[in-house]
Amino acid sequence: MSEKMRAFVMHGIGKVGFMEKPVPEPGPTGAIVKTTQALVCTSDTHTVGGAIGERHDLTLGHEAVGVVAKLGREVQGIKEGDRVAVNAITPCYTCMNCLRGYPSQCQESLGGWKFANTKDGVFAPYFHVNNAAANLAPIPEAVSDAMAVYTADMMSTGFIAAEHANIPIGGTVAIFAQGPVGLMATAGARLLGAGLVIAVENVPRRQELARHFGADEVINFETQDAVQAIMDLTHGAGVDAAIEALGSQSTFENCVKVTRPGGTISNVGYHGHGEYVKIPRLAWGVGMSDQSIRTALCPGGKERMQRLLRLLETGRVDPTPLTTHTFAFDDLETAFHMMATKADGMIKPLIGFDASGVV
Ligand SMILES: [Zn+2]
Ligand SMILES: [Zn+2]
């Protein structure tokens, strides 16, 4: 392929737009995927805001599905023409951190995150996937692309928040913030057998979706003291687990305050500001409360993607109510700016691709 295509890029901090790029080549172990559907993520807007430093003409986007257009000669277990899902995180599965069982930390802290960080992302008619045999998962026939695209980040990140929370069957969990990741954490907590799911959120549409995805109680932190309300709902005991799905000092603190001794605080929020995240000393039992604090970056890989796709195939969960807006690829810039401010109640904008981006 020596064709050119239009890609949606970060020109530099605060600057986005379309530019022409060559259609990539797979290399021996990679694949080229022809994009069909993608989602804009709040972390794309953090990146353009400068959260991970300067980037020059880097293609944005890390949530997409498509069809295998070209495969490297060494790639086995997948064929050209297959519909495939790809996680936002694409580890190498050969380095020491991957072999230790922490592929999201491939080679270095957060190193599994390559799309729109250390390589071109998915906001283009074609994108390159490294280590394709381990990172591509075929999409079952019964699952649409518009549904499967949620496995890339929202489901994987939301569900790991619930998995790391160690919720005992019938146990109690509080989930702080009901953005798309928090909503999927709510769905994950229900799937894992939580007996009482308490969501903390102030936006009415998100409160409704929290109930839809499995919250038994929704606390509006603007009209109620969230910590007190959670302590009251658990008769003063605190929850077995608290999930931080926002990335702010105050919600992290509240997670520690509402978690019972021996319980788990599971953080998936992106703490984008300040030098430190502080732990409230007394709620932490002055360092001796037996509480655990877990962290995670969106787990990827074919095996996990197949399990997430199975949940869609069997109807255990349907993430598509998160899609509040749809756009053509040509209108991605509008979607991107709306996502930055969550204009018009945006939760996730779905981007549809056709051949128009190939020039
Ligand atoms: Zn994302
Ligand atoms: Zn690795």
Short mmCIF file of C-alpha atoms in Angstrom, two decimals, residues 167-359:
data_model
loop_
_atom_site.label_atom_id
_atom_site.label_comp_id
_atom_site.label_asym_id
_atom_site.label_seq_id
_atom_site.Cartn_x
_atom_site.Cartn_y
_atom_site.Cartn_z
CA ILE A 167 -16.07 -7.39 46.05
CA PRO A 168 -17.33 -10.36 48.07
CA ILE A 169 -20.52 -11.90 46.65
CA GLY A 170 -23.35 -9.88 48.17
CA GLY A 171 -20.84 -7.25 49.31
CA THR A 172 -21.12 -3.48 49.19
CA VAL A 173 -19.37 -1.14 46.77
CA ALA A 174 -19.35 2.62 46.26
CA ILE A 175 -18.37 3.98 42.84
CA PHE A 176 -17.30 7.61 42.64
CA ALA A 177 -18.24 9.29 39.33
CA GLN A 178 -20.43 7.84 36.61
CA GLY A 179 -18.71 8.87 33.43
CA PRO A 180 -18.39 6.07 30.88
CA VAL A 181 -15.67 4.27 32.89
CA GLY A 182 -17.58 4.64 36.17
CA LEU A 183 -20.76 3.38 34.50
CA MET A 184 -18.92 0.31 33.25
CA ALA A 185 -17.49 -0.19 36.76
CA THR A 186 -21.09 -0.16 38.00
CA ALA A 187 -22.01 -2.79 35.39
CA GLY A 188 -18.90 -4.79 36.36
CA ALA A 189 -19.75 -4.69 40.08
CA ARG A 190 -23.19 -6.07 39.32
CA LEU A 191 -21.73 -8.80 37.07
CA LEU A 192 -19.34 -9.77 39.87
CA GLY A 193 -22.15 -10.22 42.39
CA ALA A 194 -22.14 -7.07 44.53
CA GLY A 195 -25.14 -6.99 46.85
CA LEU A 196 -25.36 -3.21 47.13
CA VAL A 197 -23.98 -0.85 44.47
CA ILE A 198 -23.86 2.83 45.45
CA ALA A 199 -23.03 5.33 42.70
CA VAL A 200 -21.96 8.93 43.33
CA GLU A 201 -22.89 11.33 40.50
CA ASN A 202 -24.62 14.70 40.02
CA VAL A 203 -25.51 14.78 36.29
CA PRO A 204 -29.14 13.58 35.83
CA ARG A 205 -28.53 11.60 32.59
CA ARG A 206 -25.58 9.82 34.21
CA GLN A 207 -27.61 9.12 37.35
CA GLU A 208 -30.26 7.46 35.16
CA LEU A 209 -27.63 5.38 33.38
CA ALA A 210 -26.09 4.40 36.73
CA ARG A 211 -29.44 2.88 37.72
CA HIS A 212 -29.73 1.27 34.29
CA PHE A 213 -26.32 -0.41 34.64
CA GLY A 214 -26.93 -1.69 38.17
CA ALA A 215 -26.68 0.99 40.87
CA ASP A 216 -29.13 0.41 43.73
CA GLU A 217 -28.56 3.86 45.20
CA VAL A 218 -27.37 7.06 43.52
CA ILE A 219 -25.96 9.83 45.69
CA ASN A 220 -25.91 13.40 44.39
CA PHE A 221 -22.81 14.89 46.02
CA GLU A 222 -24.13 18.42 45.39
CA THR A 223 -27.15 17.96 47.63
CA GLN A 224 -25.79 15.34 50.05
CA ASP A 225 -22.53 14.67 51.90
CA ALA A 226 -21.45 11.61 49.91
CA VAL A 227 -19.31 10.12 52.71
CA GLN A 228 -22.08 10.48 55.32
CA ALA A 229 -24.70 9.10 52.92
CA ILE A 230 -22.58 6.01 52.21
CA MET A 231 -21.88 5.45 55.93
CA ASP A 232 -25.65 5.72 56.59
CA LEU A 233 -26.48 3.25 53.79
CA THR A 234 -24.03 0.75 55.31
CA HIS A 235 -25.23 1.36 58.91
CA GLY A 236 -21.91 2.92 59.84
CA ALA A 237 -19.78 -0.01 58.65
CA GLY A 238 -18.44 1.46 55.42
CA VAL A 239 -18.33 -0.39 52.10
CA ASP A 240 -16.30 -3.49 51.25
CA ALA A 241 -14.83 -1.63 48.30
CA ALA A 242 -14.73 1.85 46.82
CA ILE A 243 -13.91 2.62 43.20
CA GLU A 244 -12.31 5.90 42.11
CA ALA A 245 -13.33 6.53 38.48
CA LEU A 246 -12.66 10.26 38.20
CA GLY A 247 -9.07 11.08 39.13
CA SER A 248 -9.42 13.80 41.74
CA GLN A 249 -8.00 14.32 45.22
CA SER A 250 -11.39 14.70 46.89
CA THR A 251 -12.96 11.55 45.40
CA PHE A 252 -9.84 9.52 46.22
CA GLU A 253 -10.00 10.74 49.83
CA ASN A 254 -13.69 9.91 50.00
CA CYS A 255 -12.93 6.39 48.76
CA VAL A 256 -10.57 5.85 51.71
CA LYS A 257 -13.08 7.39 54.13
CA VAL A 258 -15.99 5.11 53.12
CA THR A 259 -14.04 1.83 52.89
CA ARG A 260 -14.27 -0.46 55.92
CA PRO A 261 -11.10 -1.74 57.62
CA GLY A 262 -9.69 -4.53 55.46
CA GLY A 263 -11.57 -3.28 52.40
CA THR A 264 -10.23 -2.27 49.02
CA ILE A 265 -9.87 1.08 47.25
CA SER A 266 -9.67 0.47 43.50
CA ASN A 267 -8.40 3.42 41.47
CA VAL A 268 -8.79 3.75 37.70
CA GLY A 269 -9.16 7.55 37.67
CA TYR A 270 -6.52 9.50 35.73
CA HIS A 271 -4.99 11.89 38.28
CA GLY A 272 -3.96 14.61 35.87
CA HIS A 273 -3.01 17.40 38.30
CA GLY A 274 -0.62 18.15 41.14
CA GLU A 275 2.50 16.45 42.39
CA TYR A 276 0.89 14.24 45.07
CA VAL A 277 -2.31 12.31 45.76
CA LYS A 278 -2.82 12.45 49.52
CA ILE A 279 -4.28 9.74 51.77
CA PRO A 280 -6.51 10.84 54.69
CA ARG A 281 -4.50 9.70 57.71
CA LEU A 282 -7.20 8.83 60.25
CA ALA A 283 -9.53 7.10 57.76
CA TRP A 284 -6.48 5.07 56.75
CA GLY A 285 -6.17 3.87 60.35
CA VAL A 286 -2.98 5.95 60.67
CA GLY A 287 -1.46 3.53 58.19
CA MET A 288 -2.70 0.32 59.85
CA SER A 289 -6.28 -0.19 58.59
CA ASP A 290 -5.58 -3.33 56.49
CA GLN A 291 -7.12 -1.43 53.56
CA SER A 292 -5.63 -2.13 50.14
CA ILE A 293 -5.22 0.44 47.39
CA ARG A 294 -5.15 -1.06 43.90
CA THR A 295 -4.44 0.70 40.62
CA ALA A 296 -4.79 -0.40 37.00
CA LEU A 297 -4.39 0.73 33.40
CA CYS A 298 -6.93 -0.78 30.96
CA PRO A 299 -5.87 -4.44 30.52
CA GLY A 300 -5.55 -5.55 26.90
CA GLY A 301 -4.66 -8.66 24.91
CA LYS A 302 -6.63 -11.18 22.87
CA GLU A 303 -7.65 -13.40 25.78
CA ARG A 304 -9.25 -10.59 27.79
CA MET A 305 -10.84 -9.10 24.65
CA GLN A 306 -12.42 -12.48 23.86
CA ARG A 307 -13.95 -12.59 27.35
CA LEU A 308 -15.30 -9.04 27.03
CA LEU A 309 -16.74 -9.88 23.59
CA ARG A 310 -18.38 -13.00 25.07
CA LEU A 311 -20.26 -10.80 27.55
CA LEU A 312 -21.63 -8.85 24.58
CA GLU A 313 -22.43 -11.99 22.59
CA THR A 314 -24.42 -13.54 25.44
CA GLY A 315 -26.13 -10.27 26.34
CA ARG A 316 -24.73 -10.00 29.88
CA VAL A 317 -24.13 -6.32 29.25
CA ASP A 318 -24.95 -3.81 26.50
CA PRO A 319 -22.72 -0.71 26.62
CA THR A 320 -24.38 1.06 23.65
CA PRO A 321 -26.53 3.39 25.81
CA LEU A 322 -23.21 5.20 26.44
CA THR A 323 -23.28 6.39 22.81
CA THR A 324 -24.97 9.79 23.08
CA HIS A 325 -23.79 11.19 19.72
CA THR A 326 -22.66 9.86 16.33
CA PHE A 327 -20.43 11.56 13.77
CA ALA A 328 -18.83 10.81 10.42
CA PHE A 329 -15.01 10.70 10.40
CA ASP A 330 -14.98 14.02 8.50
CA ASP A 331 -16.73 15.66 11.49
CA LEU A 332 -14.31 14.28 14.09
CA GLU A 333 -13.02 17.72 15.00
CA THR A 334 -16.50 18.77 16.15
CA ALA A 335 -16.87 15.58 18.20
CA PHE A 336 -13.44 16.13 19.73
CA HIS A 337 -14.14 19.69 20.88
CA MET A 338 -17.54 18.68 22.27
CA MET A 339 -15.90 15.82 24.22
CA ALA A 340 -13.45 18.25 25.81
CA THR A 341 -16.30 20.16 27.46
CA LYS A 342 -18.91 17.35 27.50
CA ALA A 343 -21.16 19.69 25.49
CA ASP A 344 -24.80 18.71 24.98
CA GLY A 345 -24.58 16.04 27.73
CA MET A 346 -22.05 14.05 25.71
CA ILE A 347 -20.96 10.74 27.22
CA LYS A 348 -19.36 8.98 24.22
CA PRO A 349 -19.34 10.09 20.57
CA LEU A 350 -19.22 7.21 18.07
CA ILE A 351 -17.28 7.91 14.87
CA GLY A 352 -18.27 6.07 11.68
CA PHE A 353 -15.67 5.52 8.92
CA ASP A 354 -16.09 4.85 5.23
CA ALA A 355 -13.69 5.01 2.29
CA SER A 356 -13.81 8.82 2.25
CA GLY A 357 -10.63 9.27 4.23
CA VAL A 358 -8.40 7.54 1.64
CA VAL A 359 -7.01 10.06 -0.82
#
